[in-house]
Amino acid sequence: MQSTEARQLKPPSSRIVPRQWRRHAWGFAFISPWLLGFVVFAAFPMVYSAFLSLTSYDLLSPPRFVGLSNFDRMINDRIFYISLANTAYYTFTAVPAQIVVALLMAVAVNQKLKGINVFRTAFYLPTVTPAVASIVVFMQLYHPEVGIFNTVLGGFGAPKIAWLADPKWVKPALIIMSLWHVGAQMVIFLAGLQGVPETLIEAASIDGASAIRRFWHVTVPLITPVIFFNLVLGIISSFQIFNAAFIATNGGPVQSTLFYVLWLYRHAFENFRMGYAATLGWVLMGIVLVFTLLNLLMAKRWVYYEGAIR
Amino acid sequence: MIMRLLSLRQMRFRVSGFVPATRSALNRSGIIFLGLNYVLLLFIAIISSIPLLWMLSTSLKQDGKEFLYPPQWIPDPFAWGNYVVLWSESKIQYFALNSFIVVILATIGTLLSASLVAFGFARIEFFGKRVLFILLLSTMMLPSIVTLVPTFILFKWLGWIDTLLPLIVPSWFGGGAFFVFLMRQFMLQLPRELDEAAIVDGASYPRIYWDIIMPLMGPALAAVAIFSFVNHWNEFLHPLVFLTSDKWRTLALALRGYVVEHAGGDYGDGRWNQLMAASTVMLVPVLVVFFSAQKYFIRGISLSGLTGR
């Protein structure tokens, strides 16, 4: 009698273990869609791509092992450097510009005003516009003779610019166009700005800090994590610019919008050089990774994390 | 490091907004300040809207009136017939149908699989969870282009090229790290006691997921559904690569075809009004979705923070 009671009070360890096992198994069962997807659509492609980069493969005959000759070809390929320079120019101009514009827009809508939600929506709207549709409109807005841009600039006496046809202006044109799609960054900044404690702003205000100083010395340091976040993801996505160059300019004029991904696309899906394209893909990933790591390393110097012991 | 990078995503989004400085009463300078404020906001709003307004305006211009100087904002006369022509001459309705098929099936897949995965990460303790979650987050930093060539070969091998499957099926496998993350964050906010009580009552994990957690996930599901809708609707590179014939073309791809058709070669030739009408048609479903649930949309991004370009 006594022994059965004791058994009931103290659950035998042999019954806990299977239960825990079941929990672990359920955990894996629930995440299995992603895990499977990760293996099939991320891990396997990356490994396979690494293999392809050592081959010559045109999709018709089986991949032929060529060692490192794809890399060799790449470092001797003039267009590799052109596309890389174009992409770097675009990324390192567009991303800071996008961050500044998105932050200013976020500050503008971070106010308690009547109807502010209407403005938030209006500022965000261009971002949900399909990229293709947006590019199509900008092709017309950039028209050298009758486009809105030149009409407005002409009002200030500026000479006519052949935005998409002039190698000097086409990258600025695409960068300006990208500023219409900063809604996501804006909303992230908005969330960041709303996390800034009012008490700090008020304290600075009582100490006699002007609005600009309050912004620069109180608000900006507190939202550095958000700036950092937008910077990292902005660089990753800008390195992969494709749509605008493919649809509006097709890499031209004179290769000035031949961006890296467009060039990769042409190799892979127009000339079916899968091996070379895989090499280019891996190299791009390496470049993006280096910049992401650099960003993470430099973050220690300027990004402020509340509660972080540094 | 990645956890730290994403820590900002856990920020709460206060809808109330902050008050810049307490102004006791609206004095004269206060009114001027307020007025200037609205002027500035209106100015940015107008700049933001120019492309959309121009799209709409040009879509309603008569043939040959797309390139008048000075630019004509209000079409004279309104050529509503452009949309009739678009409907009858192009096959836009079929392409739109393809897009809807992709968007609806991919969104269902995303909602189901992302919520399952999020449930696993948010509500069950299991071996290696932390490492796997960091792995999940780091896939967000993976430039998707690196997998494009090998996945193309994979789909070719499966015989899926020139079908809608490559645009739909991957969404059924987690739907993307971003959506999983968003839903996990939401689930973490739900009280643990719910699960514990259910476990005491003998409920299994699938039942907790479906009967207890999912009914509470409304806002998160709505946000993800909208995101997924807009992303798949606007997606261009993947349809371009995976679809080769006319039959399964999505709207984004068809629109690019119209660019070649109406605006190919130099500026000025072709019917830009048709092109803009097609663009407007493509925009309308996105606008409907956006306006019907913009509250969740902006909330969703601010909770999580990642979109495509």
XYZ file of C-alpha atoms in Angstrom, chain A residues 105-290:
186
model
C 9.982 61.632 -43.515
C 9.677 59.637 -40.303
C 10.399 62.766 -38.255
C 7.759 64.609 -40.244
C 5.062 62.038 -39.491
C 6.183 61.455 -35.910
C 3.955 64.218 -34.655
C 0.704 64.279 -32.838
C -1.331 66.151 -35.382
C -4.826 65.794 -36.676
C -4.877 63.616 -39.776
C -1.296 62.423 -39.370
C -2.337 58.927 -40.420
C -3.390 60.271 -43.813
C 0.129 61.610 -44.301
C 1.722 58.379 -43.096
C -0.324 56.497 -45.654
C 0.483 58.978 -48.416
C 4.212 58.731 -47.686
C 4.068 54.961 -47.649
C 1.921 54.486 -50.720
C 4.648 54.663 -53.418
C 6.380 51.776 -51.670
C 3.564 49.317 -52.337
C 3.455 50.312 -55.995
C 4.656 47.371 -58.080
C 8.265 47.969 -59.102
C 7.511 47.454 -62.771
C 4.630 49.938 -62.747
C 6.717 52.465 -60.887
C 9.611 52.139 -63.306
C 7.249 52.597 -66.228
C 5.967 55.862 -64.793
C 9.437 57.163 -64.097
C 10.433 56.437 -67.677
C 7.867 59.042 -68.625
C 8.649 61.434 -65.788
C 12.288 61.392 -66.922
C 11.420 62.193 -70.531
C 14.030 64.721 -71.690
C 11.616 67.018 -73.505
C 8.285 66.859 -71.726
C 8.982 64.912 -68.517
C 7.970 66.377 -65.168
C 11.541 66.445 -63.863
C 12.886 68.573 -66.686
C 9.775 70.746 -66.715
C 10.237 71.592 -63.035
C 14.006 71.998 -63.307
C 13.543 74.061 -66.457
C 11.442 76.440 -64.390
C 14.596 77.166 -62.414
C 16.540 77.697 -65.607
C 18.309 74.336 -65.569
C 19.332 72.859 -68.909
C 17.493 69.785 -70.168
C 18.872 66.510 -68.856
C 18.580 63.284 -70.824
C 18.088 61.366 -67.580
C 17.984 57.791 -68.796
C 19.992 58.298 -71.967
C 22.996 60.106 -70.543
C 25.643 57.865 -68.918
C 26.422 60.654 -66.467
C 22.830 61.045 -65.282
C 21.335 57.596 -65.469
C 22.656 56.372 -62.121
C 21.533 59.520 -60.289
C 18.187 59.027 -62.033
C 17.844 55.510 -60.652
C 18.971 56.663 -57.220
C 16.373 59.444 -57.179
C 13.773 56.921 -58.269
C 14.715 54.640 -55.386
C 13.853 57.454 -52.964
C 10.189 56.881 -53.735
C 10.436 53.433 -52.225
C 11.727 54.201 -48.752
C 8.406 53.645 -47.008
C 9.594 50.534 -45.207
C 12.669 52.310 -43.846
C 10.463 55.231 -42.884
C 8.167 53.031 -40.816
C 11.119 51.388 -39.094
C 12.481 54.833 -38.244
C 9.044 55.843 -37.040
C 8.966 52.900 -34.668
C 12.453 53.871 -33.489
C 11.503 57.494 -32.940
C 8.500 56.465 -30.898
C 10.793 54.468 -28.658
C 12.723 57.608 -27.684
C 11.576 58.526 -24.160
C 9.793 61.856 -24.048
C 11.421 62.635 -20.720
C 14.869 62.837 -22.328
C 13.642 65.243 -24.990
C 11.907 67.357 -22.364
C 14.983 67.394 -20.140
C 17.124 68.609 -23.025
C 14.509 71.174 -23.834
C 14.510 72.502 -20.275
C 18.308 72.698 -20.437
C 17.838 75.060 -23.358
C 18.716 72.774 -26.269
C 17.283 73.910 -29.573
C 15.112 71.596 -31.643
C 18.023 70.773 -33.965
C 20.375 70.034 -31.080
C 17.736 67.933 -29.364
C 17.376 65.943 -32.546
C 21.073 65.567 -33.214
C 22.300 64.934 -29.678
C 19.366 63.116 -28.062
C 17.185 61.523 -30.712
C 19.814 60.407 -33.227
C 22.073 58.620 -30.711
C 19.071 56.773 -29.328
C 17.939 55.545 -32.734
C 21.372 54.440 -33.952
C 20.275 50.780 -33.783
C 17.518 51.593 -36.269
C 19.896 53.499 -38.524
C 22.252 50.562 -38.355
C 19.511 48.110 -39.210
C 18.395 50.115 -42.236
C 22.002 50.489 -43.310
C 22.738 46.765 -43.222
C 19.580 45.682 -45.012
C 19.772 48.633 -47.399
C 23.253 47.615 -48.513
C 22.223 43.984 -48.960
C 19.237 44.865 -51.102
C 20.927 47.633 -53.099
C 23.716 45.313 -54.102
C 21.028 43.279 -55.819
C 19.453 46.096 -57.862
C 17.981 44.591 -60.979
C 14.455 45.630 -61.976
C 15.066 49.256 -62.918
C 18.169 48.478 -64.935
C 16.506 45.553 -66.670
C 13.278 47.322 -67.587
C 14.148 50.976 -68.064
C 17.705 51.030 -69.351
C 18.689 47.438 -70.111
C 22.158 48.076 -68.771
C 22.771 51.107 -70.935
C 23.652 53.677 -71.972
C 27.164 52.347 -72.602
C 27.058 49.884 -69.713
C 26.517 52.613 -67.143
C 23.639 50.675 -65.544
C 25.077 47.254 -66.107
C 24.693 46.237 -62.485
C 26.082 43.058 -61.048
C 22.832 41.091 -60.863
C 21.780 42.156 -64.350
C 25.102 40.934 -65.641
C 24.710 37.674 -63.727
C 21.190 37.290 -65.104
C 22.434 37.680 -68.658
C 25.102 35.051 -68.198
C 22.725 32.602 -66.577
C 19.467 33.048 -68.429
C 20.387 34.583 -71.765
C 23.652 32.812 -72.497
C 23.149 29.795 -70.204
C 26.600 29.929 -68.674
C 25.450 28.395 -65.420
C 28.911 27.679 -64.083
C 30.111 31.218 -64.558
C 26.853 32.639 -63.184
C 27.180 30.446 -60.082
C 30.694 31.794 -59.597
C 29.410 35.342 -59.857
C 26.654 34.541 -57.358
C 29.121 33.217 -54.809
C 31.402 36.193 -55.269
C 28.503 38.573 -54.747
C 27.565 36.739 -51.594
C 31.140 37.041 -50.384
C 31.137 40.767 -51.057
C 27.820 41.295 -49.280
C 29.012 39.190 -46.373
C 32.186 41.246 -46.040
